[in-house]
Each structure stands twice: as structure tokens, then as C-alpha cells.
């Protein structure tokens, strides 16, 4: 019975230890994958910043963009190249002027490739962009692309690319290149146990790194090894799955366990190759120890029972006491206690044999200590990567309690490591983010990962814009969240500077347009003075009124806060005053305004301004032969999108013989054309005077 119990106990305990060894290796693989995932997100963040900036960039200055690209290359040593590539004449319409210039090819397209391929920073034009995935992928998909490794200018690179989109149209691509040599140097530093190692493959199974066989990089695939288990792993990697296989390592010929985990933000997977005997060394030692202890206990109990049954002498009692002390110490892991061999000759072999067993157990224990030390060294490697990450990284449990932080996180927040380990993750959240936290937590639980922008609340009270990438991992046998943050301060400042420059540029444009239109008005006045024919002079004055209506729009835009829309009520007041002063010199015409504060963009405001000019001018010219009357301008917003403009007068009414929808006069033709341009409808009521009503949608 004692033997059966011992066998069951040994089997259960060793199975548990073996499961822990596998789980520990899975966790190690996942943590390394998360580390490289962070590096990938950093590269993608750089690309996204370039494409977003250029999508809103309107200066069309090639030198300025080149300086930005060069600066990014110098600031990020992990990059071998930074570039943009534009469609023909999509950047500034001046490709013909740059044919053969530095950073341009024979087409003159803006395709600068800043690189350090020859270890010196230089610029040259992109090549093969009409056929290569780095350009054609973002162009066809209109989304971010991470390429398979390819040979560019003699080196293997992976490209991270993002399309530049303006008004929903693809105009070019922004990208960065990472050399596989750099990638290989980093991954080759990873070790597992004493002789294990790591490598990275693309989703197609191509080897991107290898610590020993550099000739395999970029040329050999997992399927080339023609090993069933490795081919099965290749299929899982292609499908974005994780797992492990037991096989014979083609590189070393040893039995290994290969653990693989996808790098979420890239097109590759991290593989940890652990020698099975080293990984399970602790399990084997534990099994042997338990077998020895069980055998020893059975012999001990049997021997003691036998001796007691024979009514042995004092020597046997002394040995029994020694055995009990040794057994107690052994159970506590202490195998240094020895039995007293100063007993009767007949029993002397018993303590001698016991001491030999203890000597062997002591050797096994020391071997186990060495294996554990190897595991600790491997974990120290991961700790080195964790602490040397360029981004603040925090691990916290599902209750929010912070379990681990790296040094960058401490420097970023201003808290010490001990302070952060006593906090919960919400202590670092800004008040604004706390209101959105539940949505991000829900996404994290549903998808096991979440990327979003937030604001960090630092120890000194400062608020720092950040991008957070959260992912659920296994940490110390329990689920936890690996949270990596990236400081967006420079990006946000660059965006603000870009917006400010754009605002200044727009102000300058509107100001210059307004000045030029005023010059045109003056020229029309001068031209009118050259003629005596009243009809010719009238034609010049009508043209001047139309130019004034446009000029006032640009003046309002120049003075507006966003330079995108104007308060149309203010504009109508200024325009009507201008028209009354121009046409009613010898008339007593009262102007009545009933205009709501409605903000309109330039695309609606300009044609609507000309429409008002035409209708008010028409009333001033034809409605009041008695030289007195009233003109009313109304503008209302009856529902969310619809607007109604009514221009009426109490004059003699619109001539019945004239069809305002199909007239040969320039003013009425212009009126109908502009109403169609803004997608509106026009009706006229001549019951009492004349009233034109125009219904249109606010854009």
C-alpha cells in the first residue's frame, strides 16, 4: 500500500512540475514577443506620424520635408531608411522642375529615400516603386502595410508603410526601413536555459534571424527543413496562432520544444527554442529525489518495523532516532545530515548505505540548483529587455494593482519604483481618461489587446499625451495586463505647429485675395469713368458689386477664428450696407434684416453672397420707380441641415412677361446657376411686391 501511494504522489507532483515548466516557457516567449511588439509599434508610430502630418501639409516645400525625414533618421538608430514617395505631380505639381535633381529620378517625382545603408546619412530616389509592395501595397489597400523581408540596395529590410491620403485620395506613401541585421543582433541576445536560443520568422515562414546560421536569414523557410512538426508550426504562424511543438532541432540535432508567439503589430512571430532536457531538468531531479525518498522511506519503515519486531537493542533505537532526524531534514531540502556509523558491526551497513543515498541526493540537489540558476539567467535576460525598452512599460493585474514597472516608466511619471508598486493603474490616469476607461477595458477583455490615446497624470501634476498599447499576458501564472506607453508630446506639438502655420498661411491667402479683389474693384471704377453710356457704366458697376460680395467673404474668413466658416449674419449686414450706399444715392430705400447667426463654409458662402447681391441689386434698380420703398433680407435655420433665404421688396412687382427661370439677362442666369451650384431650390412670389425664396442644405 505504501508503494502504491508513493507512485501516485510522485506521478502527480512531477506532472504538475512539468506543466509549470511548459507554462513558464510559454510566458517567457509571450513576454519577449510583447517586447518586440513594442518595437514594431514604435516604428509604425513614426510612419503614421509622417503620413498624418503630410496628409495635412499644404506648404508643398520639398526642402522642408527632406529636413523632417533626415531628422527622423538621425533620431532613430534602429532605422536604416526613412522616405516618402508621391504620385506624379501630387506633391506640388512641379515634378518637371526637379528631373535629375538630388533625391529625384528621371521623372522628377518627389521620392526622397534618406538612408544609412553605407553608414553615412544620404538621400537618393526610391527605386522599383511601381512594382514593389512597399509602395503598391498601401496604394491598393489604403491602409498601413508591413512588408515581407526583401532585398533593397543589397541588404535585407522590412518596410513599415502608411498611405498619405488627401480628400479620400491616395497621393503617396510614407515609410521606414528596418535592417534585418539590426533585428538579428537584438534577437540573438535572447537565451533560454543554458543552451536554448530564439529566432524570428515572417508569417510566410521565412527566417528573419538566427544566432548561428546567418546564411539562413532571408533565404530559408520553416518548410525547407522538411520536418513535419516544424511544418505544422509554420502553418500556425501563417494563421497568426501561438503554441509549441516537440521536435529535433535541425541546427543542433537535440530534442527541443519550440514555443512560438505572433508579434501582433508585425508580420512575423517570435520562436523560443528550449532544449527539452534542460527545460525539464528540474522535473527529472524532483522525480529522482522523490523516488529516492520514497524508496528510502519504504526501506526505513520496513527496517524499523522489522527491528522493532525483533526487540532490537539500544543501537537499533539510536539508528531509528538518527533516521527520523535525517528524514525530517531531507523533507526540508537539507541532505547534509548523516547517520552515526558507530554501531554494532551487524548493523553498520545500514547507516553506511543510508549515508551513500544522502550523498547522491546532495549531488542531485546541486544539479537542480544549477538548472534553476540557468532559468534565472534566462529570466534576467527578459528583465534586461524589459528595463531597456525605450517606452514606459507597466504590468498590472486584472484588479489594476501594479505588479512591475521598468525604469523608463519611473522616469516618465516621476514616481520611484517602490511608489509605483504600491499604486493602482488608475492613479496614473488623467481625469479625462477615467471617464473613458470602461470602454477601453471592455475592448481589452473582448480582443485581448487595445491601442488608444490618453493623457498620463505624472507626479508633478503635469499631463502628458500618450498612446497606450495594452495586452493580456500570463504573469507569474496569472492573467495580467502588459501596458506600454509612447510619449506623443513631440507629435502633438508638431501637429499644433503645423496647424498654426496653416492658419497663418490661410490668413495670408485670404488677406491677399481680399486686397487683389479690392484692386479689381478700383480698376472697374476707373474703367466706368471712361464711358458716358449709362448702360456700359451700369454693367461695370454690377460687375464691381459681384467682386465686392466675394471680397467681403475673404475679409470675414481672414477675421474668423477657424478660417473655415463665417458668421453669415455679419456678412449680410456688411454686404447690404455696401449695396445700399452704391445704388440708392438718389433713393430713399429702407433695408430690413432678419438674419439668424448661421455659420457657413466658403463653398456655400461665396455663391450665396453673389445671389444676395443679384437680388438686392435687381430690387434697387427696378422695384422703386417712385424712389422709395423697403427691401427685406431673411435667413432662417428651420431644421438641423436646411436653411431658407428670402429676399423681398414692396416695389412694383416682377414683370409677368419675364420668366425668371429661363431669362436671357445675365443677372437671372447667374442667379439660377448659383442656386443649382449650392444644391438649392428657388421660388418667387409676386403677390405683393417681389419675394424670392431659396431653400438649401448647409454643408
XYZ file of C-alpha atoms in Angstrom:
699
model
C 0.000 0.000 0.000
C 2.837 2.371 0.858
C 4.442 1.729 -2.571
C 1.215 2.481 -4.470
C 0.704 5.712 -2.528
C 4.262 6.805 -3.285
C 3.867 6.092 -7.024
C 0.643 8.120 -7.230
C 2.182 11.011 -5.308
C 5.323 11.081 -7.475
C 3.296 10.975 -10.702
C 1.013 13.823 -9.597
C 3.793 16.089 -8.355
C 6.044 15.579 -11.388
C 3.146 16.167 -13.808
C 2.455 19.463 -12.053
C 6.117 20.462 -12.226
C 6.302 19.581 -15.928
C 3.187 21.656 -16.636
C 4.749 24.577 -14.742
C 7.941 24.276 -16.795
C 5.957 24.446 -20.049
C 3.829 27.340 -18.772
C 6.928 29.235 -17.680
C 8.445 28.860 -21.162
C 5.176 29.951 -22.818
C 5.115 33.026 -20.601
C 8.747 33.786 -21.411
C 8.004 33.522 -25.160
C 4.964 35.747 -24.842
C 6.884 38.378 -22.894
C 9.648 38.505 -25.495
C 7.022 38.761 -28.261
C 5.450 41.673 -26.396
C 8.826 43.391 -26.167
C 9.416 43.146 -29.920
C 5.780 44.061 -30.486
C 6.550 47.335 -28.699
C 9.493 47.987 -31.034
C 7.257 47.308 -34.022
C 4.637 49.740 -32.741
C 7.338 52.380 -32.299
C 8.309 52.030 -35.972
C 4.661 52.086 -37.058
C 4.068 55.144 -34.883
C 6.883 57.003 -36.670
C 5.390 56.124 -40.064
C 1.865 57.087 -39.004
C 3.127 60.434 -37.722
C 4.801 61.162 -41.081
C 1.730 60.190 -43.140
C -0.698 62.091 -40.873
C 1.478 65.196 -40.930
C 1.842 65.147 -44.710
C -1.875 64.468 -45.218
C -2.463 67.865 -43.590
C 0.622 69.560 -45.038
C -0.041 72.309 -47.575
C 3.253 74.227 -47.798
C 4.498 71.989 -50.634
C 8.130 72.685 -49.614
C 10.389 69.793 -50.678
C 13.383 71.073 -48.707
C 11.327 71.293 -45.508
C 10.046 67.715 -45.865
C 13.573 66.472 -46.572
C 14.801 68.068 -43.337
C 11.998 66.347 -41.399
C 12.879 62.925 -42.879
C 16.601 63.383 -42.233
C 15.921 64.399 -38.620
C 13.783 61.299 -38.010
C 16.535 59.048 -39.379
C 19.153 60.618 -37.092
C 16.873 60.376 -34.029
C 16.057 56.665 -34.512
C 19.168 54.470 -34.760
C 17.068 51.328 -35.311
C 16.038 52.658 -38.738
C 18.114 52.171 -41.875
C 15.866 54.347 -44.050
C 13.073 56.954 -43.915
C 11.186 58.024 -47.034
C 8.137 59.397 -48.789
C 7.007 58.714 -52.324
C 4.382 60.764 -54.139
C 2.274 60.111 -57.198
C 3.192 62.161 -60.307
C 2.792 65.911 -59.561
C 0.817 65.081 -56.396
C 3.146 66.958 -54.040
C 3.417 70.400 -55.630
C 2.698 69.992 -59.351
C 6.333 70.824 -60.180
C 7.899 67.432 -60.978
C 9.267 68.688 -64.310
C 11.452 71.226 -62.481
C 13.232 68.531 -60.416
C 14.142 65.925 -63.031
C 17.562 64.504 -62.139
C 17.957 66.686 -59.039
C 19.274 65.204 -55.759
C 16.758 62.745 -54.300
C 14.780 62.684 -57.580
C 14.822 60.264 -60.515
C 14.289 60.888 -64.211
C 10.551 61.508 -63.618
C 11.108 64.361 -61.146
C 8.605 62.786 -58.737
C 9.110 63.606 -55.065
C 10.521 60.236 -53.875
C 13.375 61.003 -51.406
C 14.891 57.996 -49.594
C 17.041 59.099 -46.627
C 19.197 56.157 -45.533
C 22.362 55.000 -43.799
C 22.976 51.910 -45.928
C 26.615 52.917 -46.428
C 26.839 54.021 -42.764
C 26.698 57.652 -43.930
C 23.382 59.504 -43.970
C 22.483 60.366 -47.569
C 19.476 60.828 -49.828
C 18.671 59.105 -53.092
C 15.454 58.458 -55.050
C 13.337 55.414 -54.282
C 13.563 52.580 -56.803
C 11.103 49.957 -58.054
C 8.154 51.820 -56.522
C 5.933 50.981 -59.497
C 6.132 47.253 -58.704
C 7.286 46.826 -55.083
C 4.973 46.009 -52.176
C 6.257 48.902 -50.030
C 4.545 51.366 -52.408
C 1.868 49.370 -54.208
C 0.525 47.742 -51.005
C -0.552 51.000 -49.277
C -1.733 52.371 -52.635
C -4.089 49.461 -53.317
C -5.283 48.843 -49.746
C -5.229 52.451 -48.476
C -4.053 51.151 -45.103
C -0.823 50.515 -43.203
C 1.382 47.714 -44.542
C 4.310 45.782 -43.052
C 6.158 44.046 -45.877
C 7.727 40.638 -46.086
C 11.547 40.892 -45.973
C 13.053 41.886 -49.326
C 16.424 42.828 -50.770
C 16.907 46.596 -51.188
C 20.222 48.097 -52.263
C 21.983 44.883 -51.225
C 20.559 44.487 -47.698
C 17.517 42.635 -46.361
C 14.953 45.035 -44.925
C 11.409 45.073 -43.598
C 9.374 48.158 -44.530
C 6.662 49.800 -42.428
C 4.466 51.890 -44.746
C 1.426 54.152 -44.415
C -0.584 55.794 -47.221
C -0.792 59.587 -47.497
C -4.463 60.351 -48.081
C -5.842 63.788 -49.013
C -9.587 64.222 -49.569
C -10.006 60.427 -49.622
C -7.499 60.157 -52.496
C -4.172 58.304 -52.355
C -1.362 60.754 -53.143
C 1.686 58.903 -51.852
C 3.298 56.743 -49.193
C 5.413 57.336 -46.083
C 7.692 54.587 -44.799
C 10.658 53.469 -42.726
C 13.029 50.525 -43.261
C 14.481 48.310 -40.534
C 17.510 46.202 -41.434
C 17.292 42.510 -40.567
C 20.904 42.812 -39.396
C 19.765 45.112 -36.592
C 16.815 42.830 -35.821
C 19.109 39.784 -35.769
C 21.573 41.423 -33.367
C 18.805 42.093 -30.848
C 17.102 38.679 -31.069
C 20.401 36.780 -30.972
C 20.980 38.148 -27.472
C 17.976 36.161 -26.205
C 18.782 32.854 -24.495
C 16.700 30.135 -22.888
C 18.070 27.932 -20.094
C 21.726 27.007 -20.739
C 21.837 26.316 -24.489
C 18.456 27.476 -25.805
C 18.049 30.373 -28.202
C 15.442 32.392 -30.083
C 14.724 33.371 -33.666
C 12.077 35.290 -35.604
C 10.200 34.221 -38.749
C 7.924 36.083 -41.112
C 4.304 34.976 -41.428
C 5.293 33.090 -44.569
C 7.820 31.119 -42.514
C 10.978 32.824 -43.789
C 13.748 33.062 -41.180
C 14.468 36.695 -40.303
C 17.065 35.993 -37.581
C 19.193 33.117 -36.327
C 22.003 33.193 -33.742
C 24.275 30.700 -35.538
C 23.267 30.137 -39.177
C 23.375 33.640 -40.628
C 23.252 32.176 -44.135
C 19.675 31.029 -43.451
C 18.419 34.591 -42.839
C 16.114 35.743 -45.626
C 16.718 32.585 -47.690
C 15.443 29.591 -45.716
C 11.849 28.922 -44.652
C 10.475 26.640 -41.941
C 9.065 24.275 -44.585
C 12.551 23.885 -46.122
C 13.609 21.767 -43.110
C 11.125 19.089 -44.227
C 10.229 18.254 -40.615
C 6.538 17.501 -40.034
C 6.350 19.233 -36.657
C 8.146 22.358 -37.910
C 5.858 22.498 -40.958
C 2.876 22.290 -38.583
C 4.329 25.250 -36.661
C 4.747 27.148 -39.964
C 1.038 26.681 -40.712
C 0.071 28.023 -37.276
C 2.386 31.029 -37.702
C 0.845 31.788 -41.100
C -2.599 31.759 -39.437
C -1.421 34.063 -36.607
C -1.651 31.334 -33.928
C 0.601 30.581 -30.955
C 1.602 27.231 -29.454
C 4.536 24.844 -29.157
C 5.927 21.709 -30.788
C 8.342 18.983 -29.674
C 10.877 18.104 -32.347
C 14.554 17.662 -33.168
C 16.319 20.976 -33.769
C 17.766 20.995 -37.340
C 20.512 23.347 -36.146
C 21.766 21.315 -33.150
C 20.283 17.816 -33.514
C 18.940 17.982 -29.940
C 15.424 17.261 -28.775
C 13.807 20.649 -28.205
C 10.500 22.301 -27.529
C 9.811 25.259 -29.839
C 7.397 27.825 -28.397
C 6.003 30.365 -30.881
C 4.019 33.575 -30.388
C 2.852 36.094 -33.052
C 4.170 39.654 -32.858
C 0.773 41.346 -33.111
C 1.776 44.594 -34.811
C 4.065 42.965 -37.372
C 4.019 40.219 -39.971
C 6.221 37.823 -38.039
C 6.425 35.556 -34.984
C 8.890 35.054 -32.129
C 10.142 31.464 -31.590
C 11.884 30.266 -28.410
C 13.842 27.035 -28.877
C 14.338 25.311 -25.477
C 16.330 22.057 -25.105
C 13.841 19.651 -23.585
C 16.291 18.064 -21.147
C 17.332 21.485 -19.792
C 13.765 22.733 -19.582
C 12.658 19.613 -17.689
C 15.869 19.221 -15.680
C 14.121 20.387 -12.547
C 11.304 17.882 -13.140
C 13.753 14.989 -13.575
C 15.649 15.991 -10.456
C 12.432 16.231 -8.486
C 11.266 12.824 -9.760
C 14.585 11.189 -8.846
C 14.581 12.869 -5.461
C 11.053 11.647 -4.744
C 11.913 8.120 -5.911
C 14.953 8.030 -3.643
C 12.990 9.435 -0.738
C 10.102 7.022 -1.300
C 12.407 4.031 -1.595
C 14.329 5.246 1.367
C 11.141 5.691 3.412
C 9.854 2.229 2.486
C 13.181 0.627 3.439
C 13.349 2.759 6.548
C 9.860 1.911 7.718
C 10.283 -1.746 6.836
C 13.641 -1.945 8.542
C 12.467 -0.200 11.660
C 9.355 -2.381 11.818
C 11.439 -5.496 11.400
C 13.962 -4.451 14.038
C 11.270 -3.427 16.493
C 9.529 -6.736 15.965
C 12.798 -8.488 16.855
C 13.096 -6.412 20.038
C 16.436 -4.967 18.991
C 18.896 -3.393 21.353
C 19.861 0.190 22.072
C 21.875 0.518 18.815
C 18.769 -0.014 16.733
C 16.835 2.563 18.729
C 19.699 5.004 18.194
C 19.669 4.343 14.417
C 15.887 4.818 14.381
C 16.273 8.216 16.032
C 19.013 9.130 13.505
C 16.743 8.054 10.634
C 13.909 10.234 11.932
C 16.173 13.314 12.153
C 17.584 12.652 8.663
C 14.090 12.108 7.244
C 12.799 15.376 8.733
C 15.784 17.335 7.398
C 15.520 15.705 3.959
C 11.897 16.724 3.654
C 13.069 20.327 4.241
C 15.634 20.027 1.453
C 18.650 19.511 3.744
C 20.679 16.470 2.675
C 23.813 17.270 4.695
C 22.817 15.370 7.892
C 24.491 11.931 8.217
C 23.744 8.818 10.271
C 26.126 7.732 13.061
C 28.058 4.664 11.840
C 29.465 3.909 15.307
C 27.124 0.945 15.870
C 27.430 -2.773 16.176
C 29.127 -4.479 13.254
C 25.987 -6.402 12.341
C 24.063 -3.136 11.731
C 26.882 -0.985 10.413
C 25.919 -1.439 6.717
C 22.542 0.207 7.343
C 23.808 3.725 8.259
C 26.649 3.425 5.724
C 24.150 2.672 2.936
C 21.919 5.471 4.111
C 24.808 7.919 4.005
C 25.579 6.866 0.409
C 21.969 7.586 -0.548
C 22.233 11.010 1.066
C 25.473 11.733 -0.813
C 23.717 11.024 -4.128
C 20.729 13.142 -3.131
C 23.075 16.018 -2.311
C 24.646 15.807 -5.779
C 21.221 15.837 -7.410
C 20.218 18.873 -5.377
C 23.288 20.799 -6.516
C 22.476 19.889 -10.138
C 18.958 21.197 -9.611
C 20.379 24.444 -8.235
C 22.454 24.846 -11.412
C 19.362 24.325 -13.590
C 17.411 26.865 -11.587
C 20.310 29.297 -11.945
C 20.166 28.846 -15.735
C 16.442 29.585 -15.660
C 17.084 32.678 -13.572
C 19.705 33.844 -16.086
C 17.153 33.450 -18.861
C 14.611 35.420 -16.875
C 17.288 38.044 -16.232
C 17.688 38.388 -19.995
C 13.995 39.187 -20.305
C 14.317 41.607 -17.396
C 17.155 43.309 -19.292
C 14.938 43.746 -22.370
C 12.048 44.904 -20.176
C 14.113 47.542 -18.416
C 15.937 48.670 -21.571
C 12.743 49.305 -23.541
C 12.574 52.859 -24.872
C 8.922 53.142 -23.827
C 7.388 53.280 -20.322
C 6.126 49.759 -19.592
C 3.921 48.613 -16.712
C 2.472 45.224 -15.764
C -0.669 45.222 -13.624
C -3.212 42.592 -12.567
C -6.862 42.496 -13.607
C -7.783 44.465 -10.480
C -5.461 47.283 -11.580
C -2.697 46.732 -8.991
C 0.728 47.477 -10.474
C 2.984 44.399 -10.356
C 6.089 45.553 -12.236
C 7.481 48.668 -13.933
C 10.597 49.470 -15.922
C 12.987 52.344 -15.267
C 11.641 54.393 -18.186
C 8.160 54.317 -16.607
C 9.575 55.669 -13.352
C 11.465 58.455 -15.137
C 8.410 59.292 -17.239
C 5.937 59.550 -14.332
C 8.342 60.916 -11.714
C 7.493 58.156 -9.218
C 10.024 55.765 -7.709
C 9.684 52.035 -8.353
C 8.511 51.392 -4.782
C 5.905 54.159 -5.093
C 4.534 52.737 -8.322
C 4.368 49.193 -6.955
C 2.088 50.490 -4.182
C -0.282 52.149 -6.685
C -3.112 51.036 -8.951
C -3.025 51.864 -12.648
C -5.899 54.353 -12.367
C -3.645 56.545 -10.183
C -1.722 57.370 -13.387
C -4.838 58.217 -15.421
C -5.934 61.764 -16.124
C -9.488 62.728 -15.064
C -10.432 62.941 -18.737
C -9.359 59.338 -19.406
C -11.069 57.893 -16.333
C -14.442 58.682 -17.906
C -13.490 56.598 -20.977
C -11.689 53.793 -19.141
C -14.624 51.370 -19.115
C -14.810 51.319 -22.940
C -11.093 50.568 -23.251
C -11.280 47.848 -20.574
C -14.209 46.260 -22.417
C -12.213 46.247 -25.664
C -9.221 44.732 -23.853
C -11.275 41.836 -22.461
C -13.004 41.178 -25.788
C -9.936 41.353 -28.041
C -7.104 40.697 -25.505
C -5.409 43.864 -26.778
C -6.243 47.550 -27.104
C -4.464 50.611 -28.516
C -5.731 54.098 -27.764
C -4.644 57.645 -26.973
C -4.829 59.001 -23.436
C -3.226 61.510 -21.074
C -0.864 60.447 -18.282
C -1.063 62.134 -14.878
C 2.513 62.480 -13.581
C 3.745 63.002 -10.021
C 4.423 66.710 -10.565
C 0.823 67.209 -11.710
C 1.705 67.556 -15.382
C -0.469 65.936 -18.053
C 1.387 64.205 -20.891
C -0.341 62.959 -24.084
C 0.438 59.288 -24.696
C -0.512 56.339 -26.874
C -1.184 53.208 -24.798
C -0.931 49.630 -26.039
C -2.450 47.091 -23.633
C -2.281 43.337 -23.972
C -3.373 40.477 -21.689
C -0.464 38.172 -20.797
C 0.387 35.423 -18.323
C 2.495 36.760 -15.451
C 3.586 34.528 -12.552
C 0.913 32.027 -13.520
C -1.953 34.546 -13.541
C -3.552 36.817 -16.123
C -2.180 40.362 -16.165
C -2.005 43.370 -18.476
C 1.208 44.449 -20.211
C 0.822 48.190 -20.828
C 3.289 50.114 -22.990
C 3.022 53.881 -23.431
C 4.563 56.186 -26.016
C 5.017 59.904 -25.372
C 3.095 61.878 -28.001
C 4.264 65.309 -26.829
C 6.556 65.946 -29.803
C 3.940 64.669 -32.245
C 1.192 66.809 -30.684
C 3.470 69.857 -30.647
C 4.348 69.250 -34.278
C 0.670 68.965 -35.155
C -0.109 72.194 -33.273
C 2.772 73.975 -35.015
C 1.562 72.660 -38.348
C -1.983 73.845 -37.637
C -0.703 77.252 -36.535
C 1.418 77.599 -39.661
C -1.554 76.538 -41.745
C -3.764 79.124 -40.040
C -1.215 81.851 -40.706
C -0.912 80.743 -44.307
C -4.691 80.778 -44.778
C -4.936 84.204 -43.166
C -2.301 85.476 -45.546
C -4.095 83.917 -48.519
C -7.479 85.417 -47.598
C -5.839 88.775 -46.945
C -4.096 88.786 -50.311
C -7.239 87.669 -52.153
C -9.248 90.436 -50.471
C -6.611 93.038 -51.424
C -6.471 91.782 -55.012
C -10.268 91.895 -55.302
C -10.278 95.459 -53.980
C -7.760 96.346 -56.670
C -10.118 94.827 -59.246
C -12.973 96.937 -57.827
C -10.849 100.069 -58.194
C -9.983 99.117 -61.777
C -13.673 98.637 -62.572
C -14.401 102.080 -61.119
C -11.677 103.619 -63.276
C -12.941 101.834 -66.372
C -16.511 103.017 -65.739
C -15.274 106.614 -65.632
C -14.024 106.269 -69.206
C -17.542 105.843 -70.628
C -20.548 108.121 -70.940
C -23.001 105.405 -71.957
C -25.091 104.710 -68.828
C -25.693 101.082 -69.794
C -21.942 100.439 -70.028
C -21.322 102.194 -66.729
C -24.124 100.157 -65.172
C -22.528 96.916 -66.404
C -19.222 97.886 -64.778
C -20.990 98.726 -61.517
C -22.818 95.385 -61.473
C -19.533 93.533 -62.015
C -17.989 95.587 -59.226
C -20.850 94.576 -56.889
C -20.212 90.891 -57.586
C -16.497 91.297 -56.870
C -17.299 93.159 -53.640
C -19.554 90.297 -52.475
C -16.656 87.868 -52.913
C -14.119 90.246 -51.342
C -16.224 90.599 -48.193
C -16.300 86.788 -47.825
C -12.488 86.671 -47.715
C -12.391 89.587 -45.294
C -14.746 87.686 -42.958
C -12.698 84.497 -43.331
C -9.499 86.408 -42.539
C -11.075 87.690 -39.314
C -12.735 84.384 -38.297
C -11.212 82.105 -35.680
C -11.111 78.903 -37.749
C -10.779 80.454 -41.251
C -13.099 77.718 -42.493
C -16.507 79.303 -41.903
C -18.039 82.754 -41.317
C -20.989 84.153 -39.405
C -23.191 84.810 -42.409
C -25.378 87.275 -40.476
C -22.406 89.666 -40.074
C -21.552 89.250 -43.732
C -25.101 90.041 -44.899
C -25.112 93.268 -42.885
C -21.848 94.457 -44.436
C -22.851 93.432 -47.971
C -26.290 95.077 -47.797
C -24.771 98.301 -46.446
C -22.300 98.323 -49.336
C -25.065 97.790 -51.903
C -27.386 100.436 -50.417
C -24.578 103.013 -50.406
C -23.727 102.204 -54.040
C -27.212 102.168 -55.602
C -29.521 104.329 -53.504
C -27.776 107.657 -53.804
C -30.972 109.281 -55.087
C -33.452 106.869 -53.483
C -34.997 106.532 -50.049
C -34.848 102.732 -49.617
C -35.103 101.169 -46.171
C -33.236 97.929 -45.533
C -34.725 95.451 -43.060
C -32.688 92.450 -41.892
C -33.970 89.364 -40.105
C -30.939 87.071 -40.185
C -30.061 84.301 -37.734
C -26.459 83.629 -36.700
C -25.596 80.852 -39.124
C -22.017 79.758 -39.849
C -21.341 78.752 -43.442
C -18.250 77.439 -45.190
C -16.656 79.186 -48.141
C -18.173 76.787 -50.710
C -21.686 77.923 -49.725
C -20.942 81.474 -48.571
C -19.454 82.776 -51.852
C -22.283 81.705 -54.216
C -24.896 82.713 -51.618
C -23.266 86.142 -51.295
C -23.431 86.668 -55.071
C -27.097 85.511 -55.036
C -27.961 88.181 -52.433
C -26.014 90.745 -54.449
C -28.026 89.938 -57.605
C -31.418 90.017 -55.889
C -30.807 93.205 -53.875
C -29.267 94.928 -56.906
C -32.283 93.916 -59.010
C -34.650 95.408 -56.407
C -32.687 98.662 -56.167
C -32.621 99.051 -59.967
C -36.190 98.091 -60.919
C -38.552 97.862 -57.919
C -38.843 101.511 -56.900
C -39.677 103.924 -59.709
C -41.098 106.216 -57.022
C -37.630 106.136 -55.426
C -38.792 104.878 -52.012
C -39.606 101.519 -50.517
C -38.334 98.658 -48.396
C -36.067 95.643 -49.021
C -36.108 92.741 -46.564
C -33.446 90.019 -46.242
C -34.275 86.990 -44.099
C -32.152 83.936 -43.319
C -33.504 81.133 -41.141
C -32.488 77.656 -39.995
C -35.824 75.759 -39.663
C -34.202 72.364 -39.012
C -30.784 70.786 -38.462
C -29.480 70.991 -42.048
C -31.942 73.086 -44.060
C -31.584 76.865 -44.490
C -34.023 79.331 -46.071
C -33.007 82.670 -47.632
C -35.761 85.167 -48.542
C -35.066 88.484 -50.316
C -38.221 90.580 -50.840
C -39.256 94.122 -51.659
C -42.542 96.047 -51.601
C -41.957 97.559 -55.026
C -43.954 97.343 -58.277
C -43.531 93.593 -58.606
C -41.753 91.314 -61.063
C -42.772 91.737 -64.735
C -45.197 88.983 -65.781
C -43.715 88.705 -69.265
C -40.293 87.655 -67.881
C -39.669 84.025 -66.905
C -37.112 84.245 -64.100
C -36.159 80.584 -64.578
C -35.378 80.982 -68.268
C -34.220 84.535 -68.785
C -31.691 85.956 -71.206
C -30.390 88.516 -68.703
C -27.010 87.835 -67.100
C -28.232 88.529 -63.556
C -31.098 85.994 -63.615
C -28.981 83.380 -65.426
C -26.303 83.798 -62.767
C -28.950 83.555 -60.039
C -30.299 80.196 -61.273
C -26.792 78.784 -61.902
C -25.617 79.608 -58.371
C -28.774 78.148 -56.781
C -28.071 74.891 -58.633
C -24.423 75.052 -57.511
C -25.386 75.028 -53.818
C -27.966 72.282 -54.413
C -30.903 74.578 -53.620
C -34.348 75.351 -54.977
C -35.758 78.807 -55.834
C -39.335 80.062 -55.919
C -40.834 83.517 -56.487
C -43.948 85.181 -55.055
C -45.139 88.413 -56.736
C -48.434 88.744 -54.826
C -47.230 91.866 -53.035
C -44.034 93.229 -54.471
C -41.454 90.535 -55.226
C -40.110 87.822 -52.915
C -37.503 85.223 -53.899
C -37.178 82.185 -51.562
C -34.179 79.878 -51.756
C -34.012 76.630 -49.772
C -30.611 74.923 -49.469
C -28.759 72.492 -47.240
C -25.940 73.655 -45.008
C -22.749 71.730 -45.802
